[in-house]
CSV table of N, CA and C in Angstrom, one decimal:
chain,number,residue,atom,x,y,z
A,63,MET,N,0.8,-1.2,0.1
A,63,MET,CA,0.1,0.2,-0.2
A,63,MET,C,1.1,1.3,-0.1
A,64,ALA,N,1.9,1.2,0.6
A,64,ALA,CA,3.0,2.2,1.0
A,64,ALA,C,3.6,2.7,-0.6
A,65,GLN,N,3.7,1.5,-1.2
A,65,GLN,CA,4.3,1.6,-2.4
A,65,GLN,C,3.5,2.2,-3.5
A,66,ALA,N,2.2,2.1,-3.3
A,66,ALA,CA,1.2,2.7,-4.4
A,66,ALA,C,1.2,4.1,-3.9
A,67,LYS,N,1.3,4.3,-3.0
A,67,LYS,CA,1.1,5.9,-2.4
A,67,LYS,C,2.3,6.5,-3.0
A,68,LYS,N,3.4,5.9,-2.9
A,68,LYS,CA,4.7,6.7,-3.6
A,68,LYS,C,4.7,6.7,-5.1
A,69,VAL,N,4.1,5.9,-5.7
A,69,VAL,CA,4.0,5.9,-7.2
A,69,VAL,C,3.1,6.8,-7.7
A,70,VAL,N,1.7,7.0,-6.7
A,70,VAL,CA,0.8,8.1,-7.2
A,70,VAL,C,1.4,9.5,-6.9
A,71,LEU,N,2.1,9.7,-5.7
A,71,LEU,CA,2.8,10.7,-5.6
A,71,LEU,C,3.7,11.4,-6.6
A,72,TRP,N,4.4,10.2,-6.8
A,72,TRP,CA,5.6,10.8,-8.0
A,72,TRP,C,5.1,11.2,-9.5
A,73,MET,N,3.8,10.3,-9.7
A,73,MET,CA,3.2,10.5,-11.0
A,73,MET,C,2.3,12.0,-10.9
A,74,LEU,N,1.8,12.3,-9.8
A,74,LEU,CA,1.5,13.6,-9.4
A,74,LEU,C,2.4,14.7,-9.8
A,75,VAL,N,3.6,14.7,-9.0
A,75,VAL,CA,4.7,15.5,-9.3
A,75,VAL,C,5.2,15.7,-10.7
A,76,VAL,N,5.4,14.3,-11.4
A,76,VAL,CA,5.6,14.4,-12.7
A,76,VAL,C,4.5,15.2,-13.6
A,77,PHE,N,3.3,14.9,-13.2
A,77,PHE,CA,2.4,15.8,-14.0
A,77,PHE,C,2.3,17.3,-13.7
A,78,VAL,N,2.5,17.6,-12.5
A,78,VAL,CA,2.7,19.0,-12.3
A,78,VAL,C,3.5,19.7,-12.9
A,79,LEU,N,4.9,19.1,-13.0
A,79,LEU,CA,6.0,19.7,-13.7
A,79,LEU,C,5.8,19.6,-15.1
A,80,TYR,N,5.1,18.7,-15.5
A,80,TYR,CA,5.0,18.9,-17.1
A,80,TYR,C,3.9,19.9,-17.4
A,81,THR,N,2.8,20.1,-16.7
A,81,THR,CA,1.9,21.1,-16.9
A,81,THR,C,2.6,22.3,-16.9
A,82,ILE,N,3.4,22.5,-15.8
A,82,ILE,CA,4.3,23.9,-15.6
A,82,ILE,C,5.1,24.2,-16.9
A,83,ILE,N,5.8,23.3,-17.3
A,83,ILE,CA,6.9,23.4,-18.5
A,83,ILE,C,5.9,23.4,-19.9
A,84,LYS,N,4.9,22.8,-20.0
A,84,LYS,CA,4.4,22.8,-21.2
A,84,LYS,C,3.5,23.8,-21.5
A,85,THR,N,2.7,24.4,-20.4
A,85,THR,CA,1.8,25.5,-20.5
A,85,THR,C,1.9,26.5,-19.2
A,86,PRO,N,3.0,27.2,-19.2
A,86,PRO,CA,3.2,27.9,-18.0
A,86,PRO,C,2.1,29.1,-17.7
A,87,GLU,N,1.4,29.6,-18.8
A,87,GLU,CA,0.4,30.4,-18.6
A,87,GLU,C,-0.7,29.9,-17.8
A,88,ARG,N,-1.1,28.6,-18.2
A,88,ARG,CA,-2.3,27.8,-17.6
A,88,ARG,C,-1.9,27.6,-16.2
A,89,ALA,N,-0.8,27.2,-16.0
A,89,ALA,CA,-0.4,26.9,-14.7
A,89,ALA,C,-0.4,28.0,-13.6
A,90,ALA,N,0.0,29.1,-14.3
A,90,ALA,CA,0.0,30.5,-13.4
A,90,ALA,C,-1.6,30.8,-13.1
A,91,ASP,N,-2.4,30.6,-14.2
A,91,ASP,CA,-3.9,31.0,-14.1
A,91,ASP,C,-4.5,30.2,-12.8
A,92,LEU,N,-3.9,28.8,-12.8
A,92,LEU,CA,-4.4,27.9,-11.8
A,92,LEU,C,-4.0,28.3,-10.3
A,93,VAL,N,-2.7,28.7,-10.1
A,93,VAL,CA,-2.1,29.2,-9.1
A,93,VAL,C,-2.7,30.1,-8.7
A,94,GLN,N,-3.1,31.3,-9.5
A,94,GLN,CA,-3.8,32.5,-9.1
A,94,GLN,C,-5.2,32.1,-8.7
A,95,ILE,N,-6.0,31.1,-9.3
A,95,ILE,CA,-7.2,30.9,-9.0
A,95,ILE,C,-7.2,30.3,-7.6
A,96,GLY,N,-6.1,29.5,-7.1
A,96,GLY,CA,-6.2,28.8,-6.0
A,96,GLY,C,-5.7,29.8,-4.8
A,97,PHE,N,-4.8,30.8,-5.0
A,97,PHE,CA,-4.6,31.8,-4.0
A,97,PHE,C,-5.9,32.8,-3.7
A,98,GLN,N,-6.7,33.0,-5.1
A,98,GLN,CA,-7.8,33.7,-5.0
A,98,GLN,C,-8.8,33.3,-3.9
A,99,GLY,N,-9.0,31.7,-4.1
A,99,GLY,CA,-9.8,31.1,-3.3
A,99,GLY,C,-9.5,31.2,-1.8
A,100,ILE,N,-8.2,30.9,-1.7
A,100,ILE,CA,-7.6,31.1,-0.1
A,100,ILE,C,-7.9,32.3,0.5
A,101,SER,N,-7.6,33.4,-0.5
A,101,SER,CA,-8.1,34.7,0.1
A,101,SER,C,-9.5,34.9,0.2
A,102,ASP,N,-10.3,34.5,-0.4
A,102,ASP,CA,-11.8,34.8,-0.2
A,102,ASP,C,-12.1,33.9,1.1
A,103,ALA,N,-11.8,32.9,1.0
A,103,ALA,CA,-12.1,32.2,2.2
A,103,ALA,C,-11.6,32.9,3.6
A,104,ALA,N,-10.3,33.3,3.5
A,104,ALA,CA,-9.8,34.0,4.8
A,104,ALA,C,-10.7,35.4,5.0
A,105,ASP,N,-11.1,36.0,4.1
A,105,ASP,CA,-12.0,37.1,4.3
A,105,ASP,C,-13.2,36.8,4.9
A,106,SER,N,-13.8,35.8,4.3
A,106,SER,CA,-15.1,35.5,4.7
A,106,SER,C,-14.9,34.8,6.2
A,107,ILE,N,-14.0,34.2,6.7
A,107,ILE,CA,-13.7,33.7,7.8
A,107,ILE,C,-13.6,35.2,9.0
A,108,GLY,N,-12.9,36.1,8.4
A,108,GLY,CA,-12.8,37.4,9.2
A,108,GLY,C,-13.9,38.1,9.3
A,109,GLU,N,-14.8,38.1,8.1
A,109,GLU,CA,-16.0,38.7,8.6
A,109,GLU,C,-16.9,38.1,9.5
A,110,PHE,N,-16.8,36.6,9.6
A,110,PHE,CA,-17.8,35.7,10.3
A,110,PHE,C,-17.4,36.2,11.6
A,111,MET,N,-16.1,36.1,11.9
A,111,MET,CA,-15.5,36.5,13.4
A,111,MET,C,-15.9,37.8,13.9
A,112,THR,N,-15.8,38.8,13.0
A,112,THR,CA,-16.2,40.0,13.4
A,112,THR,C,-17.7,40.4,13.8
A,113,GLU,N,-18.5,39.4,13.0
A,113,GLU,CA,-19.8,39.5,13.3
A,113,GLU,C,-20.3,38.7,14.7
A,114,LEU,N,-19.5,37.8,14.6
A,114,LEU,CA,-19.6,36.8,16.1
A,114,LEU,C,-19.4,37.7,17.1
A,115,VAL,N,-18.3,38.5,17.2
A,115,VAL,CA,-17.9,39.3,18.2
A,115,VAL,C,-18.8,40.3,18.6
A,116,THR,N,-19.2,41.0,17.4
A,116,THR,CA,-20.1,42.2,17.7
A,116,THR,C,-21.4,42.0,18.0
């Protein structure tokens, strides 16, 4: 089972590297979308905590 996890992890790493090398613009877009989602989630949590306290 541990060996299968290792193989899947390496396949994922190779795929990510291939995507970055082959289409860097698309990879940059995906990273930007990910960070935007994290930022939106943090803003929402902040607003929720503010409303909870007041």
